[in-house]
Short mmCIF file of C-alpha atoms and ligand atoms in Angstrom, two decimals:
data_model
loop_
_atom_site.label_atom_id
_atom_site.label_comp_id
_atom_site.label_asym_id
_atom_site.label_seq_id
_atom_site.Cartn_x
_atom_site.Cartn_y
_atom_site.Cartn_z
CA MET A 30 71.82 57.28 20.56
CA LYS A 31 68.64 57.12 19.61
CA SER A 32 66.51 55.30 22.47
CA TYR A 33 63.12 53.54 21.51
CA GLY A 34 60.48 51.65 24.23
CA TYR A 35 60.56 48.67 24.71
CA TYR A 36 57.93 45.43 25.30
CA PRO A 37 59.46 41.83 24.89
CA GLY A 38 55.99 39.96 25.58
CA CYS A 39 56.33 36.08 26.56
CA SER A 40 57.34 34.66 24.06
CA VAL A 41 60.62 36.01 23.58
CA LYS A 42 61.20 35.85 27.88
CA SER A 43 60.75 31.74 28.24
CA SER A 44 61.11 29.19 24.84
CA SER A 45 62.47 32.05 21.84
CA LYS A 46 65.36 34.28 24.94
CA SER A 47 67.94 33.55 22.24
CA TYR A 48 65.72 36.13 19.86
CA GLU A 49 65.63 38.41 22.38
CA LYS A 50 69.78 38.06 22.96
CA SER A 51 70.49 38.87 19.94
CA LEU A 52 67.95 41.32 18.71
CA LEU A 53 69.19 43.68 22.02
CA LEU A 54 72.74 43.47 20.61
CA VAL A 55 72.43 44.37 17.15
CA MET A 56 70.34 47.41 18.96
CA LYS A 57 73.30 48.26 20.62
CA SER A 58 75.58 48.14 17.29
CA VAL A 59 73.53 50.70 14.91
CA GLY A 60 73.54 52.89 18.37
CA ALA A 61 69.43 52.30 19.14
CA LYS A 62 68.98 52.11 22.99
CA LEU A 63 65.78 50.61 24.70
CA LYS A 64 63.86 50.64 27.42
CA GLU A 65 62.21 47.58 28.48
CA ILE A 66 58.43 48.99 30.37
CA ASP A 67 58.71 48.40 33.66
CA ASP A 68 55.55 46.59 34.62
CA TRP A 69 53.93 45.02 31.39
CA ASN A 70 51.71 42.20 31.02
CA CYS A 71 51.14 39.47 28.38
CA CYS A 72 48.86 41.36 24.81
CA GLY A 73 46.71 38.10 24.67
CA ALA A 74 48.32 37.26 21.75
CA THR A 75 44.99 35.71 19.76
CA ALA A 76 43.09 33.71 21.51
CA TYR A 77 42.07 36.75 23.46
CA PHE A 78 40.22 38.07 20.58
CA GLY A 79 38.28 34.55 20.38
CA THR A 80 37.07 34.97 23.45
CA ASP A 81 36.25 38.40 24.62
CA GLU A 82 37.08 41.12 21.99
CA LYS A 83 36.52 44.48 24.98
CA MET A 84 38.74 42.63 27.32
CA ALA A 85 41.38 41.25 25.21
CA LYS A 86 41.43 45.14 23.55
CA ALA A 87 41.60 46.23 27.40
CA ILE A 88 44.36 44.46 28.62
CA ALA A 89 46.36 44.82 25.28
CA SER A 90 46.13 48.54 26.35
CA ARG A 91 47.68 48.40 29.62
CA ASN A 92 51.13 48.25 28.08
CA LEU A 93 50.40 51.38 25.63
CA SER A 94 49.78 53.23 28.12
CA LEU A 95 51.85 52.73 30.30
CA ALA A 96 55.38 53.18 27.74
CA GLU A 97 53.10 57.20 26.95
CA GLN A 98 53.85 57.53 30.83
CA GLN A 99 57.20 56.35 31.18
CA LYS A 100 57.92 58.69 28.45
CA MET A 101 57.97 56.00 25.62
CA ASP A 102 57.53 57.54 21.45
CA ASP A 103 58.79 54.57 20.00
CA LEU A 104 57.88 51.31 21.05
CA ILE A 105 59.47 48.66 19.22
CA ILE A 106 57.93 44.66 19.62
CA PRO A 107 59.82 41.65 18.57
CA CYS A 108 56.84 39.48 17.91
CA THR A 109 54.60 39.78 15.78
CA GLY A 110 52.27 38.30 17.13
CA CYS A 111 52.17 40.72 19.95
CA TYR A 112 52.55 43.89 17.35
CA LEU A 113 49.42 42.90 15.47
CA THR A 114 46.95 42.84 19.03
CA LEU A 115 49.08 46.23 20.57
CA LYS A 116 47.84 47.73 16.88
CA LYS A 117 44.27 46.61 16.82
CA SER A 118 43.96 47.79 20.32
CA GLN A 119 45.37 51.50 19.74
CA GLU A 120 43.26 52.01 16.38
CA HIS A 121 40.29 50.86 18.96
CA LEU A 122 41.42 53.59 20.89
CA LYS A 123 42.31 56.20 17.81
CA GLU A 124 38.73 55.50 17.18
CA HIS A 125 37.19 55.24 19.97
CA LYS A 126 38.02 58.03 22.18
CA ASP A 127 34.54 58.03 24.47
CA ASP A 128 33.16 54.00 24.97
CA ASN A 129 33.61 51.39 27.53
CA ILE A 130 37.13 50.19 26.97
CA ARG A 131 38.33 54.26 26.73
CA ALA A 132 36.69 55.08 30.56
CA ALA A 133 37.69 51.31 32.12
CA LEU A 134 41.13 52.64 30.83
CA ASP A 135 41.30 56.32 32.66
CA GLU A 136 39.70 54.34 35.67
CA ALA A 137 41.80 52.45 36.11
CA GLY A 138 44.54 55.46 35.90
CA LEU A 139 45.84 54.23 32.72
CA LYS A 140 45.37 57.47 30.55
CA GLY A 141 46.43 57.75 26.49
CA GLY A 142 48.06 54.82 25.00
CA ASP A 143 47.03 55.58 21.45
CA LYS A 144 50.06 58.26 20.02
CA VAL A 145 53.21 55.76 21.33
CA ALA A 146 54.61 54.55 18.11
CA LEU A 147 54.38 50.86 17.73
CA ARG A 148 56.92 49.25 15.69
CA HIS A 149 58.95 45.69 14.75
CA PRO A 150 62.53 45.73 14.88
CA ILE A 151 63.25 44.78 11.31
CA ASP A 152 61.25 47.77 11.11
CA VAL A 153 63.37 50.58 13.66
CA LEU A 154 67.03 48.59 11.59
CA TYR A 155 65.36 49.37 8.21
CA ASN A 156 63.80 52.48 8.09
CA ASP A 157 65.33 55.07 11.04
CA PHE A 158 68.74 53.36 9.92
CA GLY A 159 69.38 51.67 6.71
CA VAL A 160 70.61 49.33 4.90
CA GLU A 161 73.79 51.02 4.37
CA GLN A 162 74.71 51.13 7.47
CA ILE A 163 74.26 47.86 8.82
CA LYS A 164 76.49 46.57 6.15
CA SER A 165 79.14 49.67 7.42
CA LEU A 166 79.05 47.06 10.82
CA VAL A 167 78.92 44.22 8.89
CA LYS A 168 82.77 42.30 9.84
CA LYS A 169 82.01 38.73 8.99
CA PRO A 170 79.56 38.93 5.20
CA LEU A 171 77.59 35.78 4.90
CA LYS A 172 79.65 34.06 2.08
CA GLY A 173 78.07 30.98 0.92
CA TRP A 174 73.86 31.83 2.69
CA LYS A 175 71.38 30.77 0.60
CA ILE A 176 68.53 32.29 3.15
CA ALA A 177 65.45 32.31 2.61
CA SER A 178 63.31 35.27 4.21
CA TYR A 179 59.84 34.53 6.44
CA TYR A 180 57.93 36.91 6.82
CA GLY A 181 54.36 35.60 8.32
CA CYS A 182 51.62 37.32 8.20
CA GLN A 183 50.94 39.54 11.11
CA LEU A 184 53.20 42.23 10.32
CA VAL A 185 52.13 42.39 6.99
CA ARG A 186 48.26 41.88 6.99
CA PRO A 187 46.32 43.58 7.79
CA TYR A 188 48.32 46.70 8.60
CA SER A 189 50.75 47.04 5.50
CA ASP A 190 52.00 49.76 6.50
CA VAL A 191 55.98 48.25 6.76
CA ASP A 192 56.06 45.88 3.92
CA HIS A 193 54.04 44.69 1.07
CA PRO A 194 51.47 41.48 2.25
CA TYR A 195 52.44 40.10 -0.27
CA TYR A 196 55.93 40.57 -1.69
CA PRO A 197 57.65 42.25 0.88
CA HIS A 198 61.56 42.36 0.85
CA ILE A 199 63.08 44.29 3.37
CA LEU A 200 63.91 40.86 5.52
CA ASP A 201 66.03 39.64 2.05
CA ASP A 202 67.40 43.58 1.69
CA LEU A 203 68.73 43.33 4.85
CA MET A 204 70.09 39.59 4.35
CA VAL A 205 71.58 41.35 1.14
CA SER A 206 73.83 43.81 3.32
CA CYS A 207 75.39 40.78 5.36
CA GLY A 208 76.64 39.50 2.72
CA ALA A 209 74.15 36.22 2.24
CA GLU A 210 71.94 35.27 -1.07
CA ALA A 211 67.99 36.13 -0.82
CA VAL A 212 66.58 32.94 -2.18
CA ASP A 213 63.48 34.45 -3.69
CA TYR A 214 59.90 32.05 -3.05
CA PRO A 215 56.45 32.71 -3.17
CA TYR A 216 55.54 32.09 0.18
CA LYS A 217 56.90 35.01 2.08
CA THR A 218 53.97 35.82 4.03
CA ARG A 219 51.60 31.87 3.96
CA CYS A 220 50.37 30.94 7.17
CA CYS A 221 53.15 28.66 9.54
CA GLY A 222 50.16 27.59 11.20
CA GLY A 223 49.93 29.89 13.99
CA ALA A 224 48.71 28.63 17.29
CA LEU A 225 47.40 25.06 15.12
CA THR A 226 50.48 22.89 15.61
CA GLY A 227 49.33 22.81 19.22
CA THR A 228 45.62 22.63 18.97
CA VAL A 229 45.11 20.72 15.04
CA GLU A 230 48.40 20.27 14.30
CA ASP A 231 47.62 17.31 11.25
CA VAL A 232 46.60 20.80 9.42
CA GLY A 233 49.69 22.93 11.81
CA LEU A 234 52.16 20.31 10.71
CA ARG A 235 51.16 20.31 6.52
CA LEU A 236 51.02 24.04 7.10
CA VAL A 237 55.44 23.87 8.03
CA TYR A 238 55.67 20.98 5.50
CA ILE A 239 54.27 23.83 2.64
CA LEU A 240 57.02 25.87 3.51
CA LEU A 241 59.67 24.25 4.33
CA ALA A 242 59.69 21.96 1.29
CA GLU A 243 59.06 25.33 -1.45
CA MET A 244 61.90 26.75 0.36
CA ARG A 245 64.82 23.60 -0.17
CA ASN A 246 62.74 23.63 -3.65
CA ARG A 247 64.18 26.94 -3.82
CA GLY A 248 67.25 26.23 -2.82
CA ALA A 249 67.48 27.57 0.57
CA ASN A 250 70.57 26.68 2.72
CA CYS A 251 68.87 28.64 6.04
CA VAL A 252 65.76 30.28 6.77
CA VAL A 253 65.53 33.99 9.13
CA THR A 254 62.25 34.32 10.91
CA MET A 255 60.75 37.66 12.17
CA CYS A 256 58.55 36.69 14.41
CA PRO A 257 59.01 34.12 17.97
CA LEU A 258 55.31 31.59 17.36
CA CYS A 259 57.08 31.70 13.67
CA HIS A 260 60.59 30.16 15.01
CA PHE A 261 58.83 27.89 17.20
CA ASN A 262 56.85 26.36 14.20
CA LEU A 263 59.48 26.20 11.82
CA ASP A 264 62.26 25.22 14.07
CA VAL A 265 60.59 23.28 16.68
CA TYR A 266 57.88 20.86 14.70
CA GLN A 267 60.50 20.60 12.03
CA SER A 268 61.35 17.13 13.23
CA LYS A 269 57.78 16.41 13.15
CA VAL A 270 57.28 17.70 9.65
CA ILE A 271 60.18 15.55 8.13
CA LYS A 272 59.19 12.23 9.86
CA LYS A 273 55.66 12.63 8.48
CA PHE A 274 56.07 13.94 4.87
CA GLY A 275 59.69 12.51 4.64
CA ASP A 276 57.76 9.78 2.26
CA GLU A 277 55.84 12.85 0.46
CA TYR A 278 58.76 14.81 -0.04
CA GLU A 279 61.22 12.14 -1.65
CA LYS A 280 58.31 10.54 -4.16
CA SER A 281 57.24 14.32 -5.26
CA PHE A 282 61.20 15.76 -5.38
CA SER A 283 63.31 12.36 -5.68
CA LYS A 284 65.60 14.15 -2.85
CA LYS A 285 65.77 13.57 0.88
CA PHE A 286 64.05 16.30 3.26
CA GLU A 287 67.04 17.63 4.78
CA PRO A 288 66.61 20.10 7.98
CA LEU A 289 66.88 23.57 7.23
CA PRO A 290 68.58 25.80 10.66
CA ILE A 291 65.79 28.04 11.01
CA LEU A 292 67.42 30.97 13.14
CA HIS A 293 66.09 34.55 14.24
CA PHE A 294 66.93 37.07 11.23
CA THR A 295 68.62 38.96 14.71
CA GLN A 296 71.25 36.34 15.17
CA VAL A 297 71.95 36.41 11.79
CA ILE A 298 72.62 39.94 11.42
CA GLY A 299 74.84 39.65 14.75
CA LEU A 300 76.77 36.66 13.06
CA ALA A 301 77.74 38.95 10.60
CA MET A 302 78.17 41.70 12.42
CA GLY A 303 80.75 39.89 14.29
CA TYR A 304 79.26 38.35 16.99
CA LYS A 305 79.78 35.21 18.77
CA TYR A 306 77.68 32.33 17.93
CA SER A 307 76.93 31.59 21.90
CA GLU A 308 76.22 35.29 22.78
CA LEU A 309 73.74 35.49 20.06
CA GLY A 310 72.20 31.66 21.98
CA ILE A 311 72.47 30.19 17.94
CA LYS A 312 73.28 26.81 20.23
CA GLU A 313 69.08 27.03 21.87
CA VAL A 314 67.64 26.36 18.21
CA MET A 315 67.28 22.72 17.37
CA VAL A 316 68.92 22.57 14.11
CA GLU A 317 72.60 24.44 14.12
CA PRO A 318 74.50 26.27 11.26
CA LYS A 319 77.29 24.24 11.72
CA ALA A 320 78.62 24.04 7.96
CA LEU A 321 77.27 27.43 7.02
CA LEU A 322 79.73 29.06 9.76
CA LYS A 323 83.00 27.00 8.39
CA ALA A 324 81.83 29.42 5.66
CA ILE A 325 82.32 32.40 7.47
CA MET B 11 15.74 3.84 5.58
CA GLU B 12 15.07 6.88 6.58
CA PHE B 13 14.22 10.04 4.88
CA ALA B 14 15.60 13.52 6.24
CA ARG B 15 15.58 16.63 4.73
CA THR B 16 18.35 18.25 3.49
CA VAL B 17 17.60 21.77 2.73
CA LYS B 18 16.69 23.83 5.69
CA TYR B 19 12.87 25.70 5.21
CA GLU B 20 13.31 29.14 4.98
CA ALA B 21 11.36 29.07 8.45
CA GLU B 22 13.83 27.66 10.54
CA LEU B 23 16.76 30.54 9.60
CA ASN B 24 17.96 33.60 11.40
CA LYS B 25 17.16 36.02 9.51
CA SER B 26 19.04 39.13 11.40
CA PHE B 27 21.90 36.87 12.12
CA TYR B 28 23.90 38.58 10.14
CA LYS B 29 23.02 41.84 12.34
CA GLU B 30 24.09 40.24 15.13
CA VAL B 31 27.88 39.38 13.47
CA VAL B 32 27.95 42.71 12.05
CA GLU B 33 27.35 44.03 15.51
CA SER B 34 29.98 41.46 17.38
CA SER B 35 32.60 42.20 14.26
CA GLY B 36 32.18 44.68 14.25
CA CYS B 37 32.82 45.03 9.96
CA ASP B 38 29.27 46.40 8.97
CA LYS B 39 29.67 45.39 5.02
CA VAL B 40 29.23 41.61 5.90
CA LEU B 41 26.15 41.72 3.58
CA GLU B 42 28.03 43.61 0.24
CA CYS B 43 29.92 39.62 -0.02
CA ILE B 44 29.65 39.25 -3.72
CA GLN B 45 30.45 35.83 -3.58
CA CYS B 46 33.18 35.99 -5.35
CA GLY B 47 35.35 33.36 -3.49
CA THR B 48 39.06 35.02 -3.40
CA CYS B 49 38.71 34.52 0.41
CA SER B 50 38.57 30.65 -0.24
CA SER B 51 41.08 30.91 -2.53
CA THR B 52 43.89 32.82 -0.73
CA CYS B 53 42.95 30.51 2.82
CA PRO B 54 46.11 28.31 3.36
CA VAL B 55 43.53 25.94 5.12
CA SER B 56 39.96 26.70 3.13
CA LEU B 57 40.86 22.70 1.81
CA TYR B 58 40.62 21.52 5.76
CA MET B 59 37.51 23.33 6.61
CA ASP B 60 33.41 22.05 6.76
CA TYR B 61 32.07 25.48 4.74
CA THR B 62 34.40 27.82 2.93
CA PRO B 63 34.75 31.13 4.22
CA ARG B 64 32.92 32.04 0.67
CA LYS B 65 30.21 29.81 2.38
CA LEU B 66 30.29 30.92 5.54
CA MET B 67 29.29 34.04 4.17
CA ALA B 68 26.45 33.04 2.02
CA MET B 69 25.26 31.12 5.33
CA ILE B 70 25.24 34.14 7.82
CA LYS B 71 23.48 36.58 4.67
CA ALA B 72 21.31 33.93 4.59
CA GLY B 73 20.25 33.23 8.32
CA PHE B 74 21.87 29.90 8.72
CA GLU B 75 22.60 30.25 12.60
CA GLU B 76 22.98 26.84 14.12
CA ASP B 77 25.45 25.24 10.97
CA ALA B 78 27.28 28.79 11.11
CA LEU B 79 27.31 28.27 14.52
CA LYS B 80 28.24 24.81 14.13
CA SER B 81 30.91 24.86 11.82
CA LYS B 82 34.82 24.26 12.50
CA THR B 83 35.66 26.19 10.18
CA VAL B 84 36.27 29.17 12.35
CA TRP B 85 38.22 26.57 14.77
CA ILE B 86 40.45 26.39 12.10
CA CYS B 87 40.68 29.30 10.68
CA SER B 88 44.61 30.60 12.30
CA SER B 89 44.04 34.63 11.63
CA CYS B 90 45.89 35.31 9.24
CA TYR B 91 44.29 37.99 7.55
CA SER B 92 45.24 36.99 4.19
CA CYS B 93 41.33 37.04 3.37
CA THR B 94 40.70 40.26 4.94
CA VAL B 95 43.51 41.96 2.65
CA MET B 96 41.77 40.60 -0.62
CA CYS B 97 38.51 41.18 -0.46
CA PRO B 98 36.95 43.17 -2.53
CA SER B 99 34.37 44.31 -0.90
CA GLN B 100 36.70 45.06 1.61
CA ILE B 101 34.73 42.95 4.43
CA LYS B 102 36.90 41.72 7.41
CA ILE B 103 36.48 38.66 7.38
CA THR B 104 39.59 37.48 10.22
CA ASP B 105 37.12 39.54 12.77
CA VAL B 106 34.36 37.79 11.98
CA MET B 107 35.87 34.55 12.01
CA TYR B 108 37.23 35.70 15.40
CA ALA B 109 32.75 37.34 16.29
CA LEU B 110 31.74 33.53 15.45
CA LYS B 111 34.12 31.99 17.94
CA ARG B 112 32.93 34.09 20.79
CA MET B 113 29.21 33.07 19.72
CA ALA B 114 29.61 30.20 19.42
CA ILE B 115 31.78 29.43 22.83
CA GLU B 116 28.47 31.63 24.29
CA LYS B 117 25.93 29.91 22.66
CA GLY B 118 28.20 26.55 23.79
CA TYR B 119 27.84 25.39 19.61
CA TYR B 120 31.60 24.74 19.11
CA PRO B 121 33.20 21.17 18.74
CA LYS B 122 33.81 19.44 22.12
CA SER B 123 36.99 18.03 20.83
CA MET B 124 38.47 21.32 19.65
CA PRO B 125 41.68 22.31 21.91
CA THR B 126 41.33 26.02 21.24
CA PRO B 127 38.40 27.13 23.13
CA VAL B 128 40.07 25.72 26.29
CA LEU B 129 43.46 27.10 25.54
CA ALA B 130 41.61 30.51 24.73
CA LYS B 131 40.18 30.35 28.73
CA GLU B 132 42.93 29.09 29.85
CA MET B 133 45.06 32.10 28.51
CA ASN B 134 42.30 34.37 29.02
CA ASN B 135 42.44 33.14 33.29
CA ILE B 136 46.13 33.27 33.78
CA ILE B 137 46.47 36.65 32.47
CA SER B 138 43.10 37.92 34.39
CA LYS B 139 45.09 36.72 37.56
CA ARG B 140 49.04 37.12 37.34
CA GLY B 141 49.32 39.48 33.92
CA ARG B 142 52.05 37.66 31.97
CA ASN B 143 51.35 33.86 30.48
CA SER B 144 53.41 30.66 30.36
CA GLU B 145 53.45 29.16 27.41
CA MET B 146 54.32 25.20 29.10
CA TYR B 147 51.43 25.52 31.58
CA VAL B 148 48.60 26.93 28.85
CA ALA B 149 49.81 24.25 26.40
CA SER B 150 49.83 20.86 29.58
CA MET B 151 46.29 22.32 30.63
CA MET B 152 45.27 22.38 27.40
CA VAL B 153 46.48 18.73 26.15
CA LEU B 154 45.00 17.40 29.86
CA LYS B 155 41.57 18.93 29.33
CA THR B 156 40.53 17.81 25.94
CA ASN B 157 42.93 14.71 25.72
CA PRO B 158 45.04 13.28 28.08
CA PHE B 159 46.31 10.98 25.87
CA GLY B 160 47.80 13.77 23.63
CA MET B 161 50.07 14.43 26.21
CA PHE B 162 52.49 11.67 25.25
CA LYS B 163 52.54 13.27 22.13
CA MET B 164 53.93 16.55 23.62
CA ALA B 165 56.64 14.57 25.20
CA PRO B 166 59.07 14.53 21.77
CA VAL B 167 58.89 18.07 21.49
CA GLY B 168 58.76 18.96 25.38
CA LEU B 169 61.90 16.89 25.31
CA ALA B 170 64.21 18.74 22.68
CA LEU B 171 62.88 21.70 24.03
CA PHE B 172 64.64 21.17 27.00
CA LYS B 173 67.70 20.13 25.25
CA LYS B 174 67.94 23.38 24.22
CA ARG B 175 67.36 24.96 27.70
CA ARG B 176 64.55 26.21 26.39
CA LEU B 177 61.38 25.07 28.59
CA HIS B 178 60.49 27.77 30.64
CA ILE B 179 58.44 26.44 33.98
CA GLY B 180 58.14 29.45 36.34
CA MET B 181 55.47 31.44 35.89
CA GLU B 182 56.22 35.07 35.98
CA LYS B 183 53.79 37.27 37.79
CA ILE B 184 53.95 41.76 36.88
CA LYS B 185 53.71 43.32 39.86
CA ASN B 186 50.50 46.02 39.76
CA THR B 187 47.64 43.24 39.14
CA LYS B 188 45.36 45.12 41.13
CA GLN B 189 45.26 47.39 38.02
CA ILE B 190 44.74 44.28 35.41
CA LYS B 191 42.05 43.29 38.23
CA LYS B 192 40.33 46.85 38.46
CA LEU B 193 40.59 47.08 34.44
CA LEU B 194 38.52 44.43 33.82
CA SER B 195 35.37 44.39 36.37
CA GLY B 196 35.74 48.25 35.45
CA LEU B 197 34.49 47.13 31.98
CA LYS B 198 32.67 44.55 32.94
CA LYS B 199 30.34 46.66 34.71
CA ARG B 200 30.07 49.79 32.32
CA GLU B 201 29.48 46.21 29.70
CA ALA B 202 26.39 45.15 32.01
CA LYS B 203 24.83 48.24 32.01
S1 SF4 C 427 35.93 37.84 -1.05
FE1 SF4 C 427 34.89 38.57 -0.05
S2 SF4 C 427 33.26 39.59 -1.54
FE2 SF4 C 427 34.40 37.85 -2.39
S3 SF4 C 427 33.71 35.60 -0.94
FE3 SF4 C 427 35.14 36.74 0.11
S4 SF4 C 427 33.85 37.64 1.53
FE4 SF4 C 427 33.12 37.86 -0.27
S1 SF4 C 428 41.82 34.50 8.08
FE1 SF4 C 428 41.31 32.63 8.53
S2 SF4 C 428 40.52 32.33 6.64
FE2 SF4 C 428 40.50 34.38 6.49
S3 SF4 C 428 43.06 33.44 4.61
FE3 SF4 C 428 43.73 33.31 7.27
S4 SF4 C 428 43.09 30.85 7.84
FE4 SF4 C 428 41.72 31.92 5.91
#
């Protein structure tokens, strides 16, 4: 049993609970023990950086410092938004050993924070356990599942230490190890719109449309994400996108714009490992993969 | 008929504007932009911008302060870091966008209909006080403060989430809110010095 620190972030505790549920099950199966940081706070996500960068970094760094105080060497962060915010803040701590942020942190009893390794679960599954181990745990290979793996921006950019910023493959590899077919398409790391679906909806929806249309046209019958915000945009806004762009799609491609099931990648791995639909929270996604389930 | 001048005279530019941008963004390569346009072509939303990222970089270098800060570009940037990764001059364009956002808010230049500054402010408020964020609360405040009729547009999304048991109304709070207060006030004091 290898143990890891765990920083959940706000999303998996509210609208994306099924991501956390499935993540914990999959981690347990591979033999990873997750310990949640006691009293973690919101990372501030991207909005904070737009108003006061120093405050943003200080707030985010509190979590890093708590993790170290609670003796964590590796910290698993399932949301790529949180991942990038924490990573940026840690880079700052590494580069600035005696600035105002460091001093304010120390003063508030928050030492360190620059050493704990920040990891997305995909990185942990792929690099610490590996596709072979996942393969050995598969009980129900995902026959007939044609999966478009969507990586989004913030795990691979700007720090591309987990995978390539434009042509990543580790999520595809994991899906293949679960018996699914990986659908190749060029927009694996194209932006899902981030907060734009909420702030400038017309632009946000267009970005989601571009992704969904491409995934469909390349033959996908399912999409997996690895970030709660990406998932929210593709899953929750899909019906709006179809309403708005359905006709345009039909005109351009001479076929109907059918909705795709959008799942958290851990839900899909969990299914392959034999966990039940309900345990993985799949009922909580907007378009359930009912037809695909029959195949396994 | 009125004729307005469409170009700016040099005297109207702020020649040291780029220095403020360098200072706020922490990116000291702003002047090294070669105007190749890679940023604009890789940007997923440049077609919605009033000035593309490349243009904005030229404006910063030349000192078009007001135009740059009033631009909608920075509010449409979704922080996807595509430009930053691709820029041959290693300019951290995304960080420059963030810096321009902050400067626009400070100087009161941001477009009033844009919900982004409101969203950011609401989030800051909640996080400083409670340490946690509530998606629902922030989203509702944003809509109410910028466009109350937007509530109707949001309703179907809310309803769909509710049906799937994903609407989380409660507000979390961390135990040690005092520590966050101390951290932020300590930082503020030092910054003011
Ligand atoms: S990619 Fe870099 S060098 Fe090229 S125009 Fe954009 S900012 Fe300038
Ligand atoms: S970070 Fe902003 S400006 Fe750069 S490519 Fe992405 S959306 Fe465009």
